[in-house]
Coordinates of C-alpha atoms and ligand atoms in Angstrom, one line a residue:
X1 CA 98.3 79.9 133.0
X2 CA 101.8 79.2 131.6
X3 CA 101.5 77.4 128.3
X4 CA 102.8 73.8 128.5
X5 CA 104.6 73.9 125.3
X6 CA 107.2 76.7 124.8
X7 CA 108.7 77.2 121.3
X8 CA 112.4 78.0 121.1
X9 CA 114.9 78.4 118.3
X10 CA 117.3 75.5 118.8
X11 CA 119.7 76.4 116.0
X12 CA 120.1 77.8 112.5
X13 CA 122.0 76.8 109.4
X14 CA 123.3 78.7 106.4
X15 CA 124.4 77.6 102.9
X16 CA 126.3 80.3 100.9
X17 CA 127.0 79.6 97.2
X18 CA 130.7 79.8 96.3
X19 CA 130.4 82.3 93.5
X20 CA 130.0 86.0 94.1
X21 CA 129.5 89.0 91.8
X22 CA 131.0 92.3 92.9
X23 CA 129.3 95.6 92.0
X24 CA 132.2 96.4 89.6
X25 CA 131.7 93.1 87.7
X26 CA 127.9 93.5 87.6
X27 CA 128.1 97.1 86.3
X28 CA 130.7 96.2 83.7
X29 CA 128.4 93.5 82.3
X30 CA 125.3 95.7 82.6
X31 CA 126.9 98.6 80.8
X32 CA 128.3 96.4 78.1
X33 CA 124.7 95.2 77.5
X34 CA 123.5 98.9 77.4
X35 CA 126.2 99.9 74.9
X36 CA 125.3 96.9 72.7
X37 CA 121.6 97.6 72.9
X38 CA 122.1 101.3 72.1
X39 CA 124.5 100.5 69.2
X40 CA 122.1 97.8 67.8
X41 CA 119.2 100.3 68.0
X42 CA 121.1 103.4 67.0
X43 CA 118.9 104.3 64.0
X44 CA 115.6 103.9 65.9
X45 CA 117.1 105.8 68.9
X46 CA 118.1 108.7 66.5
X47 CA 114.6 108.6 65.0
X48 CA 113.2 108.9 68.5
X49 CA 111.4 105.6 68.2
X50 CA 113.4 103.8 70.9
X51 CA 114.5 105.2 74.2
X52 CA 118.3 104.7 74.7
X53 CA 119.2 102.6 77.8
X54 CA 121.1 104.4 80.6
X55 CA 124.2 102.9 82.2
X56 CA 124.3 101.7 85.8
X57 CA 127.0 102.8 88.3
X58 CA 128.8 101.2 91.3
X59 CA 128.5 104.4 93.3
X60 CA 124.7 104.5 92.9
X61 CA 124.3 100.9 93.9
X62 CA 126.3 101.2 97.0
X63 CA 124.8 104.5 98.1
X64 CA 121.2 103.5 97.3
X65 CA 121.3 100.0 98.8
X66 CA 124.5 99.3 100.8
X67 CA 125.1 96.3 98.6
X68 CA 128.7 95.6 97.5
X69 CA 128.4 92.1 96.2
X70 CA 126.0 89.1 96.0
X71 CA 126.4 85.4 95.9
X72 CA 124.9 83.5 93.0
X73 CA 124.6 79.8 92.1
X74 CA 125.7 80.5 88.5
X75 CA 127.8 83.6 87.9
X76 CA 129.0 83.3 84.3
X77 CA 125.5 83.2 82.6
X78 CA 124.3 86.1 84.7
X79 CA 127.3 88.3 83.5
X80 CA 127.1 87.0 79.9
X81 CA 125.3 89.9 78.1
X82 CA 123.7 87.4 75.7
X83 CA 122.1 85.6 78.6
X84 CA 121.8 87.7 81.8
X85 CA 119.9 85.0 83.7
X86 CA 120.9 81.9 85.7
X87 CA 121.6 78.7 83.8
X88 CA 122.6 75.2 84.8
X89 CA 121.9 71.8 83.3
X90 CA 118.4 70.6 83.7
X91 CA 118.1 67.8 86.2
X92 CA 116.1 64.6 85.8
X93 CA 113.4 63.6 88.3
X94 CA 115.8 61.1 89.8
X95 CA 118.2 63.8 90.8
X96 CA 117.8 66.2 93.7
X97 CA 116.3 69.5 92.5
X98 CA 118.5 72.5 93.0
X99 CA 116.2 74.2 95.6
X100 CA 116.0 71.1 97.7
X101 CA 119.7 70.5 97.4
X102 CA 120.7 73.9 98.9
X103 CA 117.9 73.7 101.4
X104 CA 119.2 70.4 102.6
X105 CA 122.7 71.8 103.1
X106 CA 121.4 74.6 105.3
X107 CA 119.1 72.2 107.2
X108 CA 121.9 69.7 107.8
X109 CA 124.0 72.4 109.5
X110 CA 121.0 73.4 111.7
X111 CA 120.5 69.8 112.8
X112 CA 124.2 69.3 113.5
X113 CA 124.4 72.5 115.5
X114 CA 121.5 71.4 117.7
X115 CA 122.9 67.8 118.0
X116 CA 119.6 66.7 116.5
X117 CA 119.0 63.6 114.4
X118 CA 116.5 63.6 111.5
X119 CA 114.3 61.0 113.2
X120 CA 113.5 63.5 116.0
X121 CA 112.1 66.1 113.6
X122 CA 108.4 66.1 113.0
X123 CA 107.9 68.5 110.1
X124 CA 109.6 70.5 107.4
X125 CA 108.3 73.8 106.1
X126 CA 109.9 75.1 102.9
X127 CA 109.3 78.8 103.2
X128 CA 110.6 80.9 100.3
X129 CA 109.7 83.6 97.8
X130 CA 109.7 81.3 94.8
X131 CA 109.2 77.5 94.4
X132 CA 110.9 75.7 91.7
X133 CA 107.7 73.8 90.8
X134 CA 104.2 73.6 92.2
X135 CA 104.4 69.9 93.2
X136 CA 105.5 67.6 94.8
X137 CA 106.3 70.2 97.5
X138 CA 109.9 71.2 97.8
X139 CA 109.5 70.6 101.6
X140 CA 108.6 67.0 101.0
X141 CA 111.7 66.5 98.8
X142 CA 113.8 68.1 101.6
X143 CA 112.1 65.9 104.2
X144 CA 112.9 62.8 102.2
X145 CA 116.5 63.7 101.6
X146 CA 117.0 64.3 105.3
X147 CA 115.2 61.1 106.3
X148 CA 112.5 62.8 108.3
X149 CA 109.2 61.2 109.1
X150 CA 106.1 63.2 109.6
X151 CA 105.1 65.9 107.0
X152 CA 106.2 68.9 105.0
X153 CA 104.7 71.6 103.0
X154 CA 105.6 74.8 101.1
X155 CA 104.7 78.3 102.0
X156 CA 105.4 81.5 100.1
X157 CA 105.0 84.9 101.7
X158 CA 107.8 86.6 99.7
X159 CA 110.4 88.3 101.8
X160 CA 108.5 87.4 105.0
X161 CA 108.4 83.6 104.2
X162 CA 110.9 82.7 106.9
X163 CA 109.3 84.6 109.8
X164 CA 105.8 83.4 108.7
X165 CA 107.4 79.9 108.7
X166 CA 108.8 80.4 112.2
X167 CA 105.4 81.5 113.6
X168 CA 103.7 78.5 111.9
X169 CA 106.3 76.2 113.4
X170 CA 106.0 77.9 116.8
X171 CA 102.2 77.4 116.6
X172 CA 102.6 73.7 116.0
X173 CA 104.8 73.5 119.1
X174 CA 102.4 75.7 121.2
X175 CA 99.5 73.5 120.2
X176 CA 101.4 70.3 121.0
X177 CA 101.1 69.0 117.4
X178 CA 104.9 68.8 116.9
X179 CA 108.1 69.0 119.0
X180 CA 110.6 69.8 116.3
X181 CA 110.1 71.7 113.1
X182 CA 112.6 72.7 110.4
X183 CA 111.9 75.9 108.5
X184 CA 114.0 75.9 105.4
X185 CA 114.4 78.9 103.1
X186 CA 116.2 78.2 99.9
X187 CA 116.2 81.6 98.1
X188 CA 117.4 81.4 94.5
X189 CA 116.5 85.0 93.8
X190 CA 118.8 85.2 90.8
X191 CA 115.9 83.4 89.0
X192 CA 113.3 86.1 89.6
X193 CA 115.6 89.1 89.1
X194 CA 115.5 91.0 85.8
X195 CA 119.3 91.4 85.4
X196 CA 118.6 93.8 82.5
X197 CA 116.6 96.2 84.6
X198 CA 118.7 99.2 85.7
X199 CA 116.6 100.0 88.7
X200 CA 116.8 96.6 90.3
X201 CA 119.6 94.5 88.6
X202 CA 121.8 94.9 91.7
X203 CA 119.3 93.9 94.4
X204 CA 119.3 90.2 94.9
X205 CA 121.5 87.2 95.7
X206 CA 121.2 83.5 96.3
X207 CA 121.4 81.6 99.6
X208 CA 119.7 79.0 101.8
X209 CA 118.9 79.2 105.5
X210 CA 117.3 76.8 108.0
X211 CA 115.8 77.4 111.4
X212 CA 115.1 74.6 113.8
X213 CA 112.1 75.5 116.0
X214 CA 111.5 73.1 118.9
X215 CA 109.7 72.6 122.1
X216 CA 111.8 73.9 125.0
X217 CA 111.9 70.4 126.5
X218 CA 114.0 69.2 123.6
X219 CA 116.2 72.3 123.2
X220 CA 120.0 72.2 123.4
X221 CA 121.7 74.0 126.3
X222 CA 122.2 77.2 124.2
X223 CA 118.9 78.3 122.5
X224 CA 116.6 81.2 122.0
X225 CA 113.2 81.4 123.7
X226 CA 110.6 82.7 121.4
X227 CA 108.9 85.4 123.4
X228 CA 106.3 86.3 120.8
X229 CA 105.6 86.3 117.1
X230 CA 103.4 88.6 115.1
X231 CA 102.5 88.6 111.4
X232 CA 100.9 91.3 109.2
X233 CA 99.9 91.6 105.6
X234 CA 98.6 94.6 103.6
X235 CA 97.9 94.2 99.9
X236 CA 100.2 96.3 97.7
X237 CA 101.2 96.2 94.0
X238 CA 104.4 98.0 94.7
X239 CA 106.4 94.8 94.7
X240 CA 105.0 92.3 92.2
X241 CA 105.9 89.3 90.1
X242 CA 103.2 88.1 87.6
X243 CA 105.0 84.8 86.8
X244 CA 102.6 81.9 87.3
X245 CA 101.1 78.8 85.8
X246 CA 98.3 80.8 84.2
X247 CA 100.8 82.7 82.1
X248 CA 100.2 80.1 79.4
X249 CA 96.7 81.5 79.0
X250 CA 98.3 84.6 77.6
X251 CA 101.2 83.3 75.5
X252 CA 101.7 86.7 73.8
X253 CA 102.9 88.3 77.1
X254 CA 104.5 85.2 78.7
X255 CA 108.0 86.7 78.5
X256 CA 107.1 90.3 79.4
X257 CA 109.3 91.9 82.2
X258 CA 106.4 91.8 84.7
X259 CA 106.9 88.0 84.9
X260 CA 110.0 88.8 87.0
X261 CA 110.5 91.0 90.1
X262 CA 109.3 94.6 89.6
X263 CA 108.9 97.3 92.3
X264 CA 108.2 100.9 92.9
X265 CA 111.3 101.2 95.2
X266 CA 110.6 104.6 96.6
X267 CA 107.0 103.8 97.5
X268 CA 108.1 100.6 99.1
X269 CA 110.6 102.5 101.2
X270 CA 108.1 105.2 102.2
X271 CA 105.2 102.9 103.1
X272 CA 107.1 99.9 104.7
X273 CA 109.4 101.8 107.1
X274 CA 106.6 103.3 109.2
X275 CA 104.5 100.1 109.0
X276 CA 107.3 98.0 110.3
X277 CA 108.5 100.4 113.0
X278 CA 105.0 100.7 114.4
X279 CA 104.5 96.9 114.3
X280 CA 107.7 96.3 116.3
X281 CA 106.7 99.0 118.8
X282 CA 103.1 97.5 119.2
X283 CA 104.5 94.0 119.6
X284 CA 107.1 95.1 122.1
X285 CA 104.4 96.8 124.1
X286 CA 102.2 93.7 124.0
X287 CA 105.2 91.6 125.3
X288 CA 106.1 94.3 127.9
X289 CA 109.5 94.8 126.4
X290 CA 111.1 98.2 126.3
X291 CA 112.2 98.7 122.7
X292 CA 115.3 100.5 123.8
X293 CA 116.3 97.5 125.8
X294 CA 116.6 95.3 122.7
X295 CA 120.1 94.1 122.5
X296 CA 120.0 93.4 118.8
X297 CA 117.8 93.8 115.7
X298 CA 118.2 91.2 113.0
X299 CA 116.3 93.1 110.3
X300 CA 115.3 92.0 106.8
X301 CA 118.1 92.8 104.5
X302 CA 116.7 94.7 101.5
X303 CA 118.2 98.1 101.9
X304 CA 120.7 99.7 104.3
X305 CA 118.7 103.0 104.4
X306 CA 115.5 101.3 105.3
X307 CA 117.1 99.3 108.1
X308 CA 118.8 102.5 109.4
X309 CA 115.4 104.3 109.7
X310 CA 113.5 101.4 111.2
X311 CA 116.2 100.7 113.8
X312 CA 116.4 104.4 114.7
X313 CA 112.6 104.5 115.2
X314 CA 112.6 101.4 117.4
X315 CA 115.7 102.2 119.5
X316 CA 115.3 106.0 119.6
X317 CA 118.8 106.6 118.4
X318 CA 120.9 105.7 115.4
X319 CA 121.7 102.0 115.6
X320 CA 125.3 100.9 115.6
X321 CA 126.4 97.9 113.4
X322 CA 126.5 96.0 116.7
X323 CA 122.8 96.8 117.4
X324 CA 121.5 96.2 113.9
X325 CA 124.0 94.2 111.9
X326 CA 123.9 94.1 108.1
X327 CA 124.8 91.3 105.8
X328 CA 123.7 93.3 102.7
X329 CA 127.2 94.2 101.7
X330 CA 128.2 90.7 100.9
X331 CA 124.9 88.9 100.4
X332 CA 122.6 91.6 98.8
X333 CA 118.9 91.1 99.3
X334 CA 118.3 87.4 99.8
X335 CA 114.6 87.8 100.3
X336 CA 113.2 85.9 103.3
X337 CA 116.6 84.5 104.2
X338 CA 118.1 87.9 105.0
X339 CA 117.2 88.4 108.6
X340 CA 118.0 84.7 109.3
X341 CA 121.5 85.1 107.8
X342 CA 122.0 88.2 110.1
X343 CA 120.8 86.2 113.1
X344 CA 123.0 83.2 112.2
X345 CA 126.1 85.2 111.7
X346 CA 125.6 87.8 114.5
X347 CA 124.1 86.1 117.5
X348 CA 126.9 84.0 119.1
X349 CA 128.2 86.9 121.2
X350 CA 124.9 87.6 123.0
X351 CA 124.6 86.4 126.6
X352 CA 121.8 84.7 128.5
X353 CA 119.0 87.1 129.1
X354 CA 119.7 89.3 126.0
X355 CA 116.6 90.0 124.0
X356 CA 116.5 90.7 120.3
X357 CA 114.1 90.7 117.4
X358 CA 114.2 88.9 114.0
X359 CA 112.1 91.0 111.6
X360 CA 111.1 90.7 108.0
X361 CA 109.2 92.8 105.5
X362 CA 108.5 92.8 101.8
X363 CA 106.1 92.0 99.1
X364 CA 102.5 91.5 99.9
X365 CA 103.1 93.8 101.8
X366 CA 104.1 91.2 104.4
X367 CA 105.9 91.7 107.7
X368 CA 106.8 89.4 110.6
X369 CA 108.4 89.8 114.0
X370 CA 109.9 87.2 116.2
X371 CA 111.1 88.4 119.6
X372 CA 113.7 86.1 121.1
X373 CA 115.7 85.8 124.4
X374 CA 119.0 84.0 124.7
X375 CA 118.9 81.1 127.1
X376 CA 121.9 79.1 128.4
X377 CA 120.9 76.2 130.7
Ligands
COA401 N1 122.6 103.2 88.4 C1 122.7 104.6 88.4 N2 121.6 105.3 88.6 C2 120.4 104.7 88.8 C3 120.3 103.3 88.8 C4 121.5 102.6 88.6 N3 121.5 101.2 88.6 N4 119.0 103.0 89.0 C5 118.4 104.2 89.2 N5 119.2 105.2 89.0 C6 118.9 106.6 89.0 C7 117.5 106.9 88.6 O1 117.4 107.0 87.2 C8 117.2 108.2 89.3 O2 117.7 109.2 88.6 P1 116.9 110.7 88.5 O3 116.8 111.1 89.9 O4 117.8 111.4 87.6 O5 115.6 110.3 87.9 C9 117.9 108.1 90.6 O6 118.9 107.1 90.4 C10 117.1 107.6 91.8 O7 116.3 106.5 91.4 P2 115.4 105.7 92.3 O8 114.9 104.5 91.7 O9 114.3 106.7 92.8 O10 116.4 105.4 93.5 P3 116.2 105.3 95.1 O11 117.1 106.3 95.7 O12 114.8 105.3 95.5 O13 116.8 103.8 95.3 C11 116.1 101.6 95.7 C12 116.3 102.7 94.7 C13 115.4 100.5 95.0 C14 117.4 101.1 96.2 C15 115.3 102.1 96.9 O14 114.1 102.8 96.5 C16 114.9 101.0 97.8 O15 115.7 100.3 98.4 N6 113.6 100.8 98.1 C17 113.1 99.7 98.9 C18 113.3 98.5 98.2 C19 112.9 97.3 98.9 O16 113.1 97.1 100.1 N7 112.3 96.4 98.2 C20 111.9 95.2 98.8 C21 112.3 94.1 97.9 S1 111.9 92.6 98.7

């Protein structure tokens, strides 16, 4: 029997911070830090007691990742070698928190694009890799700022937060528990990135996205039918961040580098590519969709090489930019927001009947697929 409630994506929204750091600016700052560290520690380095730091390079970054620049909320402190972290004035409890503020901007755009008023939305999920605080939930603050009744809660599944959020929202629609759900992903990844770590200092950028998941009965004329969603998690320590409220139980290691993003990049690459390609193939088969017929793949944006391989395995040939668009060059890795940015910026040209896939993968490991079909009524 046909389900009564069909979930669709009615619209998306995107907030991009004004400031951006080019690879050249990033490497200049990083190498100045390296030179200073090595000069400050010259005696210990010569005595063999301290390892000298190695410089970074623009060529390596672009070749290894495809990233050319990244947006950040606060550029100057990240590039200041005495700081190398985001900084902005602390806000009082009466002011909007920064995560909620950028999430609201993306959410407002999604609502506007769908012609939807806040009163018609039933729930807000704030789905992101990091939450600014444990409680009250960021989602509830966003809900209040938008004037939405109903409920909101936070969910964190690292780089797959947004697709897990979409399936959660779709399940509310399928079950008839909600008709309109906002999935908001404010990703301030500059806060979890170790800007002093040569292996990863170039990876991340800041952004916020929003996806409005609704019952087909409410949807605007142009929308995306959700054909199927699939989630998968497999425990791995290869991407890890040990920051957390229990760090205060071990004050002696509270500032250690493992309290920020760390990864075994090569292992991630090797293990995640086959897992995700297989997952897409299995799900396509379940939905009776020929993978080669997919008009577009909006893949997680972590690394251009990974996306090239996954797309090739799915489509059976090397994917063109049209088939598997990248936003890595200007946004970097924006965690769970990446595939949503790609979808937001590169979906308008598709025509009714075109089928595509939004796919995320990352820490956990976690992976999510959302097969969609363009509808124009
Ligand atoms: N500048 C210059 N050289 C660098 C460098 C930098 N910033 N960082 C590392 N290198 C060097 C290394 O020292 C190493 O040199 P060696 O071969 O002489 O030992 C070489 O480059 C290769 O380093 P490696 O870390 O193995 O690079 P890589 O080719 O595997 O690329 C990643 C690194 C992280 C870009 C890649 O592994 C990757 O994208 N993995 C998946 C990451 C991912 O998706 N993570 C999910 C996060 S949500």
